[in-house]
Short mmCIF file of C-alpha atoms in Angstrom, two decimals:
data_model
loop_
_atom_site.label_atom_id
_atom_site.label_comp_id
_atom_site.label_asym_id
_atom_site.label_seq_id
_atom_site.Cartn_x
_atom_site.Cartn_y
_atom_site.Cartn_z
CA UNK A 1 21.38 -8.03 -10.91
CA UNK A 2 22.78 -5.14 -12.95
CA UNK A 3 22.14 -7.03 -16.19
CA UNK A 4 18.61 -7.84 -15.02
CA UNK A 5 17.99 -4.16 -14.25
CA UNK A 6 19.17 -3.15 -17.73
CA UNK A 7 16.87 -5.69 -19.39
CA UNK A 8 14.00 -4.55 -17.19
CA UNK A 9 14.64 -0.88 -18.01
CA UNK A 10 14.68 -1.73 -21.71
CA UNK A 11 11.27 -3.37 -21.35
CA UNK A 12 9.84 -0.38 -19.49
CA UNK A 13 11.30 2.03 -22.04
CA UNK A 14 8.79 0.66 -24.55
CA UNK A 15 5.83 1.84 -22.47
CA UNK A 16 4.07 5.04 -23.49
CA UNK A 17 1.14 7.16 -22.34
CA UNK A 18 -1.35 7.77 -25.13
CA UNK A 19 -4.26 10.21 -25.07
CA UNK A 20 -6.64 7.25 -24.70
CA UNK A 21 -4.60 6.12 -21.71
CA UNK A 22 -5.96 8.98 -19.60
CA UNK A 23 -9.40 8.98 -17.97
CA UNK A 24 -11.26 10.70 -15.16
CA UNK A 25 -12.22 7.70 -13.00
CA UNK A 26 -13.34 9.27 -9.70
CA UNK A 27 -14.65 12.75 -8.84
CA UNK A 28 -11.90 13.52 -6.35
CA UNK A 29 -8.34 12.66 -5.24
CA UNK A 30 -7.17 9.10 -5.95
CA UNK A 31 -6.00 7.39 -2.75
CA UNK A 32 -6.38 3.68 -3.51
CA UNK A 33 -5.16 2.21 -6.83
CA UNK A 34 -5.40 -1.44 -7.90
CA UNK A 35 -5.09 -3.28 -11.21
CA UNK A 36 -7.17 -6.37 -11.95
CA UNK A 37 -5.00 -9.39 -12.91
CA UNK A 38 -7.02 -10.14 -16.06
CA UNK A 39 -4.91 -10.69 -19.17
CA UNK A 40 -7.90 -10.10 -21.51
CA UNK A 41 -8.63 -6.48 -20.64
CA UNK A 42 -7.15 -3.78 -18.44
CA UNK A 43 -9.43 -2.95 -15.50
CA UNK A 44 -8.34 -0.33 -12.95
CA UNK A 45 -9.94 0.32 -9.54
CA UNK A 46 -9.65 3.70 -7.80
CA UNK A 47 -10.77 4.81 -4.35
CA UNK A 48 -11.10 8.56 -3.79
CA UNK A 49 -11.28 11.15 -1.02
CA UNK A 50 -15.07 11.33 -0.89
CA UNK A 51 -15.85 7.60 -0.63
CA UNK A 52 -16.20 6.85 -4.33
CA UNK A 53 -15.02 3.64 -5.96
CA UNK A 54 -14.30 3.95 -9.67
CA UNK A 55 -13.76 1.10 -12.12
CA UNK A 56 -12.29 1.79 -15.53
CA UNK A 57 -12.14 -0.68 -18.39
CA UNK A 58 -9.20 0.93 -20.19
CA UNK A 59 -9.75 -1.41 -23.16
CA UNK A 60 -13.38 -0.40 -23.67
CA UNK A 61 -14.37 0.61 -27.24
CA UNK A 62 -13.95 4.27 -28.14
CA UNK A 63 -17.72 4.76 -28.21
CA UNK A 64 -18.23 3.12 -24.78
CA UNK A 65 -20.46 4.93 -22.29
CA UNK A 66 -18.47 7.20 -19.95
CA UNK A 67 -15.24 6.05 -21.63
CA UNK A 68 -15.58 2.65 -19.92
CA UNK A 69 -15.78 4.19 -16.42
CA UNK A 70 -18.30 3.11 -13.77
CA UNK A 71 -18.37 4.90 -10.43
CA UNK A 72 -20.03 3.80 -7.17
CA UNK A 73 -20.24 5.47 -3.75
CA UNK A 74 -20.09 2.63 -1.20
CA UNK A 75 -18.44 4.77 1.52
CA UNK A 76 -18.98 8.12 3.23
CA UNK A 77 -15.30 9.03 3.67
CA UNK A 78 -11.90 8.56 1.98
CA UNK A 79 -11.25 5.16 0.40
CA UNK A 80 -7.56 4.74 1.19
CA UNK A 81 -7.15 1.11 0.06
CA UNK A 82 -8.56 -0.93 -2.81
CA UNK A 83 -7.37 -4.52 -3.25
CA UNK A 84 -8.53 -7.38 -5.45
CA UNK A 85 -8.82 -10.67 -3.59
CA UNK A 86 -5.56 -12.61 -4.16
CA UNK A 87 -7.25 -15.87 -5.23
CA UNK A 88 -10.75 -14.67 -6.24
CA UNK A 89 -10.10 -11.47 -8.19
CA UNK A 90 -13.80 -10.92 -8.97
CA UNK A 91 -13.95 -9.64 -5.38
CA UNK A 92 -12.72 -6.11 -4.76
CA UNK A 93 -12.16 -4.88 -1.20
CA UNK A 94 -12.39 -1.19 -0.37
CA UNK A 95 -11.30 0.29 2.97
CA UNK A 96 -12.53 3.66 4.18
CA UNK A 97 -11.95 6.21 6.90
CA UNK A 98 -15.67 5.71 7.68
CA UNK A 99 -14.62 2.54 9.54
CA UNK A 100 -15.95 0.03 7.03
CA UNK A 101 -14.45 -2.52 4.68
CA UNK A 102 -16.74 -3.49 1.81
CA UNK A 103 -16.43 -6.17 -0.85
CA UNK A 104 -17.68 -5.50 -4.36
CA UNK A 105 -18.64 -8.67 -6.22
CA UNK A 106 -17.91 -7.89 -9.87
CA UNK A 107 -20.11 -10.78 -11.03
CA UNK A 108 -23.16 -9.98 -8.90
CA UNK A 109 -22.51 -6.23 -9.11
CA UNK A 110 -23.24 -5.89 -5.39
CA UNK A 111 -21.49 -4.70 -2.22
CA UNK A 112 -21.21 -6.61 1.05
CA UNK A 113 -20.09 -5.22 4.40
CA UNK A 114 -16.97 -7.16 5.43
CA UNK A 115 -15.92 -5.36 8.59
CA UNK A 116 -17.02 -2.48 10.79
CA UNK A 117 -13.95 -1.24 12.62
CA UNK A 118 -14.81 1.65 14.93
CA UNK A 119 -13.00 1.22 18.26
CA UNK A 120 -13.65 4.82 19.32
CA UNK A 121 -15.47 8.00 18.46
CA UNK A 122 -12.38 9.88 17.34
CA UNK A 123 -10.64 7.14 15.36
CA UNK A 124 -10.85 5.96 11.79
CA UNK A 125 -9.78 2.94 9.78
CA UNK A 126 -6.53 3.84 8.03
CA UNK A 127 -5.30 0.77 6.17
CA UNK A 128 -5.89 -2.91 5.41
CA UNK A 129 -4.11 -5.77 3.68
CA UNK A 130 -5.53 -9.14 2.61
CA UNK A 131 -3.00 -11.93 3.16
CA UNK A 132 -1.71 -13.77 0.06
CA UNK A 133 -3.79 -16.86 0.93
CA UNK A 134 -6.89 -14.68 0.96
CA UNK A 135 -8.16 -15.90 4.34
CA UNK A 136 -7.15 -13.03 6.63
CA UNK A 137 -7.40 -9.26 6.44
CA UNK A 138 -5.15 -7.13 8.65
CA UNK A 139 -6.43 -3.71 9.69
CA UNK A 140 -4.77 -0.64 11.22
CA UNK A 141 -6.47 2.43 12.65
CA UNK A 142 -5.70 6.04 13.54
CA UNK A 143 -5.20 5.19 17.22
CA UNK A 144 -2.39 2.65 16.70
CA UNK A 145 -4.63 -0.43 16.88
CA UNK A 146 -4.01 -3.42 14.58
CA UNK A 147 -6.41 -6.32 14.12
CA UNK A 148 -6.72 -9.58 12.20
CA UNK A 149 -10.09 -10.38 10.62
CA UNK A 150 -11.09 -13.83 9.31
CA UNK A 151 -12.70 -13.31 5.89
CA UNK A 152 -14.26 -16.79 5.95
CA UNK A 153 -16.03 -16.61 9.31
CA UNK A 154 -16.25 -12.78 9.21
CA UNK A 155 -14.94 -12.58 12.77
CA UNK A 156 -12.15 -10.60 14.38
CA UNK A 157 -9.36 -13.01 15.41
CA UNK A 158 -7.40 -10.57 17.58
CA UNK A 159 -6.82 -6.86 18.11
CA UNK A 160 -3.89 -5.19 19.84
CA UNK A 161 -2.03 -1.89 19.98
CA UNK A 162 1.03 -1.74 17.72
CA UNK A 163 1.82 2.00 17.82
CA UNK A 164 1.31 5.10 19.96
CA UNK A 165 -0.18 6.96 17.02
CA UNK A 166 -1.84 6.39 13.64
CA UNK A 167 -0.98 3.19 11.79
CA UNK A 168 -0.25 4.28 8.23
CA UNK A 169 0.03 0.82 6.67
CA UNK A 170 -0.16 -2.87 7.56
CA UNK A 171 1.51 -5.40 5.27
CA UNK A 172 1.93 -9.16 5.74
CA UNK A 173 5.01 -10.97 4.41
CA UNK A 174 4.33 -12.69 1.04
CA UNK A 175 5.93 -16.05 1.90
CA UNK A 176 6.28 -16.06 5.71
CA UNK A 177 2.76 -15.07 6.78
CA UNK A 178 3.55 -14.67 10.47
CA UNK A 179 5.65 -11.55 9.79
CA UNK A 180 3.68 -8.30 9.72
CA UNK A 181 5.21 -4.91 8.91
CA UNK A 182 3.61 -1.66 10.04
CA UNK A 183 4.43 2.00 9.50
CA UNK A 184 3.21 4.86 11.63
CA UNK A 185 2.82 8.55 12.26
CA UNK A 186 4.81 7.85 15.44
CA UNK A 187 7.94 7.87 13.23
CA UNK A 188 8.61 4.16 13.21
CA UNK A 189 8.49 0.98 11.15
CA UNK A 190 7.83 -2.17 13.16
CA UNK A 191 8.11 -5.89 12.44
CA UNK A 192 5.86 -8.27 14.37
CA UNK A 193 5.88 -12.05 14.74
CA UNK A 194 2.16 -12.87 14.73
CA UNK A 195 2.80 -16.25 16.34
CA UNK A 196 3.38 -14.29 19.53
CA UNK A 197 0.08 -12.41 19.36
CA UNK A 198 -2.64 -13.84 21.55
CA UNK A 199 -5.84 -14.88 19.77
CA UNK A 200 -7.76 -13.77 22.83
CA UNK A 201 -11.39 -13.69 21.73
CA UNK A 202 -12.39 -11.49 24.65
CA UNK A 203 -9.76 -8.92 23.72
CA UNK A 204 -10.70 -9.15 20.06
CA UNK A 205 -14.46 -9.08 20.42
CA UNK A 206 -14.61 -5.32 20.88
CA UNK A 207 -12.57 -4.55 17.76
CA UNK A 208 -15.61 -4.61 15.48
CA UNK A 209 -17.79 -2.38 17.64
CA UNK A 210 -17.53 0.91 19.48
CA UNK A 211 -15.69 -0.58 22.40
CA UNK A 212 -14.39 2.48 24.20
CA UNK A 213 -17.14 3.99 26.34
CA UNK A 214 -17.64 7.74 26.23
CA UNK A 215 -15.09 9.52 28.33
CA UNK A 216 -12.72 6.56 28.60
CA UNK A 217 -9.10 7.02 27.63
CA UNK A 218 -7.58 5.79 24.38
CA UNK A 219 -4.63 4.31 26.22
CA UNK A 220 -5.43 0.74 25.22
CA UNK A 221 -7.37 -0.43 28.29
CA UNK A 222 -9.52 -2.65 26.09
CA UNK A 223 -6.71 -4.22 24.11
CA UNK A 224 -3.25 -5.59 24.84
CA UNK A 225 -0.11 -4.11 23.31
CA UNK A 226 1.90 -5.97 20.69
CA UNK A 227 5.59 -6.57 21.31
CA UNK A 228 7.56 -6.05 18.08
CA UNK A 229 10.53 -8.11 16.93
CA UNK A 230 12.16 -4.91 15.71
CA UNK A 231 11.40 -1.19 15.76
CA UNK A 232 13.13 1.09 13.26
CA UNK A 233 13.04 4.77 14.25
CA UNK A 234 12.67 7.68 11.82
CA UNK A 235 12.97 11.42 12.34
CA UNK A 236 9.54 12.05 10.78
CA UNK A 237 6.35 10.19 9.92
CA UNK A 238 6.50 7.06 7.71
CA UNK A 239 3.95 6.99 4.88
CA UNK A 240 4.11 3.27 4.14
CA UNK A 241 6.12 0.06 4.52
CA UNK A 242 5.60 -2.72 1.98
CA UNK A 243 7.30 -6.11 1.51
CA UNK A 244 8.87 -6.87 -1.85
CA UNK A 245 7.51 -9.86 -3.85
CA UNK A 246 10.34 -12.09 -2.56
CA UNK A 247 9.87 -10.82 0.99
CA UNK A 248 13.60 -10.18 1.30
CA UNK A 249 13.12 -6.41 1.28
CA UNK A 250 10.84 -3.95 3.01
CA UNK A 251 10.36 -0.55 1.40
CA UNK A 252 9.30 2.59 3.27
CA UNK A 253 8.53 6.11 2.09
CA UNK A 254 9.25 8.75 4.72
CA UNK A 255 8.39 12.38 5.36
CA UNK A 256 12.08 12.88 6.10
CA UNK A 257 12.51 12.68 2.31
CA UNK A 258 13.90 9.17 1.92
CA UNK A 259 13.02 5.88 0.34
CA UNK A 260 14.34 3.19 2.72
CA UNK A 261 15.05 -0.43 1.83
CA UNK A 262 15.38 -2.86 4.73
CA UNK A 263 17.16 -6.15 4.07
CA UNK A 264 15.34 -9.02 5.84
CA UNK A 265 14.30 -6.79 8.76
CA UNK A 266 12.71 -9.77 10.55
CA UNK A 267 16.27 -10.93 11.28
CA UNK A 268 16.87 -7.75 13.30
CA UNK A 269 15.96 -7.17 16.93
CA UNK A 270 15.79 -4.04 19.03
CA UNK A 271 13.42 -1.31 20.19
CA UNK A 272 15.14 1.69 18.60
CA UNK A 273 17.12 0.61 15.55
CA UNK A 274 18.38 3.65 13.61
CA UNK A 275 17.70 3.86 9.88
CA UNK A 276 20.34 6.44 8.98
CA UNK A 277 24.12 6.64 9.21
CA UNK A 278 26.32 3.84 10.46
CA UNK A 279 23.53 2.35 12.57
CA UNK A 280 21.30 2.04 9.53
CA UNK A 281 24.08 0.43 7.51
CA UNK A 282 24.67 -2.14 10.26
CA UNK A 283 20.94 -2.90 10.29
CA UNK A 284 20.95 -3.51 6.54
CA UNK A 285 19.08 -0.31 5.61
CA UNK A 286 19.71 1.42 2.27
CA UNK A 287 18.49 5.00 1.85
CA UNK A 288 17.65 6.96 -1.30
CA UNK A 289 17.07 10.71 -1.07
CA UNK A 290 13.62 11.49 -2.48
CA UNK A 291 11.42 14.60 -2.19
CA UNK A 292 8.23 13.38 -0.49
CA UNK A 293 6.79 16.78 0.45
CA UNK A 294 3.50 16.54 -1.43
CA UNK A 295 1.83 19.30 0.62
CA UNK A 296 -1.69 19.45 1.97
CA UNK A 297 -3.59 19.13 -1.33
CA UNK A 298 -2.03 15.88 -2.56
CA UNK A 299 -2.13 12.39 -1.03
CA UNK A 300 1.23 11.43 0.45
CA UNK A 301 3.44 9.20 -1.68
CA UNK A 302 3.13 5.44 -1.42
CA UNK A 303 5.49 3.20 -3.37
CA UNK A 304 4.33 -0.03 -5.05
CA UNK A 305 6.38 -3.10 -5.97
CA UNK A 306 6.23 -4.81 -9.35
CA UNK A 307 4.83 -8.28 -8.52
CA UNK A 308 6.45 -9.71 -11.66
CA UNK A 309 9.99 -9.14 -10.37
CA UNK A 310 10.82 -11.84 -7.83
CA UNK A 311 14.43 -12.65 -7.02
CA UNK A 312 17.44 -11.27 -8.85
CA UNK A 313 16.44 -7.65 -9.12
CA UNK A 314 13.14 -6.33 -7.77
CA UNK A 315 11.46 -3.07 -8.80
CA UNK A 316 9.07 -0.47 -7.45
CA UNK A 317 7.26 2.65 -8.66
CA UNK A 318 6.80 5.92 -6.76
CA UNK A 319 5.45 9.37 -7.57
CA UNK A 320 7.68 12.39 -7.98
CA UNK A 321 7.59 16.12 -7.23
CA UNK A 322 10.02 16.85 -10.07
CA UNK A 323 9.32 18.97 -13.12
CA UNK A 324 8.47 18.07 -15.81
CA UNK A 325 5.98 15.73 -14.12
CA UNK A 326 7.03 12.11 -13.95
CA UNK A 327 6.69 8.77 -12.20
CA UNK A 328 9.90 7.01 -11.14
CA UNK A 329 10.82 3.32 -11.17
CA UNK A 330 13.70 1.94 -9.10
CA UNK A 331 15.32 -1.48 -9.05
CA UNK A 332 17.03 -3.10 -6.09
CA UNK A 333 18.93 -6.39 -5.59
CA UNK A 334 16.44 -8.87 -4.11
CA UNK A 335 18.95 -9.70 -1.38
CA UNK A 336 20.66 -6.49 -0.28
CA UNK A 337 22.73 -8.50 2.18
CA UNK A 338 24.27 -10.77 -0.44
CA UNK A 339 27.92 -10.38 -1.33
CA UNK A 340 28.28 -7.51 -3.77
CA UNK A 341 24.70 -6.34 -3.24
CA UNK A 342 25.63 -3.45 -1.03
CA UNK A 343 23.86 -4.57 2.14
CA UNK A 344 25.26 -4.92 5.62
CA UNK A 345 28.65 -3.38 5.14
CA UNK A 346 27.90 -1.18 2.13
CA UNK A 347 29.51 -1.16 -1.31
CA UNK A 348 28.44 -3.07 -4.40
CA UNK A 349 25.15 -2.69 -6.24
CA UNK A 350 22.56 -0.39 -4.68
CA UNK A 351 18.97 0.57 -5.41
CA UNK A 352 18.94 2.51 -8.69
CA UNK A 353 16.44 4.63 -10.57
CA UNK A 354 16.06 3.00 -13.96
CA UNK A 355 13.05 4.75 -15.50
CA UNK A 356 11.10 8.01 -15.45
CA UNK A 357 7.66 7.89 -17.05
CA UNK A 358 6.29 11.15 -18.41
CA UNK A 359 5.20 12.77 -21.64
CA UNK A 360 2.80 15.36 -22.99
CA UNK A 361 -0.25 13.78 -21.33
CA UNK A 362 1.25 13.64 -17.84
CA UNK A 363 0.89 17.10 -16.30
CA UNK A 364 0.33 16.39 -12.60
CA UNK A 365 1.83 14.64 -9.56
CA UNK A 366 0.89 10.94 -9.36
CA UNK A 367 0.72 10.11 -5.64
CA UNK A 368 -0.54 6.53 -5.93
CA UNK A 369 0.60 4.01 -8.54
CA UNK A 370 0.48 0.30 -9.30
CA UNK A 371 1.87 -2.32 -11.67
CA UNK A 372 -0.21 -4.85 -13.57
CA UNK A 373 0.42 -8.28 -11.99
CA UNK A 374 1.45 -10.01 -15.23
CA UNK A 375 1.88 -7.39 -17.99
CA UNK A 376 4.32 -4.50 -18.30
CA UNK A 377 1.72 -1.84 -17.50
CA UNK A 378 1.97 0.98 -14.95
CA UNK A 379 -1.17 2.71 -13.67
CA UNK A 380 -0.98 6.12 -11.96
CA UNK A 381 -3.61 8.14 -10.07
CA UNK A 382 -3.58 11.88 -9.39
CA UNK A 383 -5.27 14.36 -7.04
CA UNK A 384 -8.27 14.96 -9.32
CA UNK A 385 -9.19 11.29 -9.79
CA UNK A 386 -7.55 11.13 -13.19
CA UNK A 387 -5.77 7.91 -14.13
CA UNK A 388 -2.80 7.58 -16.49
CA UNK A 389 -1.83 4.24 -18.03
CA UNK A 390 1.64 3.55 -19.41
CA UNK A 391 1.55 0.47 -21.63
#
């Protein structure tokens, strides 16, 4: 794993940020960042605070109109997630606080409404994730509700309460699709076995409409509660929790100023598993100190895995508050619990920072970042809608 990390770092060390690798893609703060899997040209999608969806062809000719940038406004509020369809990448999904998920067809150049998720007057749609097979979208809202939506029939399969407060992220396991990881403002990361969730149509039918009548409580009367396999407790809010490409690791970014790596957390059980100290070590949790205090004017940090690194050593990118401005890349043994990997009982190889991207054209904090699926390219978005490409 150490040798693999060194080779990986050597590859990344060749990447640079040129003046042409910077473009203003959206009018406001970048919240959602995605990279199209095309190997012919580099296309970046950005969702911003005001509901804009920007597309940038970073390989457009120098005399291209608007520097190769096209911007749409399909939403009326923050676009927190943009994701290309896993098997049909000409489809781009955008998720907004306005309660809608829309699909942009890059061939037809048109938008379709995929889901309207407004379970209450005072809630908003926080996060979504399309499963690797491309058939199901998982949704999480500001009231703790999680739902599964069938993208083929365009129907809600089920909806249930996963948290007592806002769901920050929902993320389905890449190879074992019945494991769902969620992170929350309620200071927890939870793992769910979706085989145990009832596909009760009656309970689900209200998830795509304003189901809670005026004056009713938000205590979950309309929906059942989900029973997690494992609940990991934090001291502060958890920004995100994402599975690694192998699915052996789960990575969280916390407001308690840590990056946490969970080794096969679906093998754990318990309602209040600690993430720090001896309890965290026993639960297979590795912690890296990391300043995540972005303040009120920047989107909170989300980390993103490199989809090219599966097995051996896996890698992820995360923004940084350090000066001079930079973006950090860490590697971690794909199986933290393996002998010598440092999991379970500690010792051995641990997650390591292997690269800091910066340079004269990077002068701001990059809250949201993404890797290209097949090339060594890192794309970073800042709080003014400006995108930086290291390639």
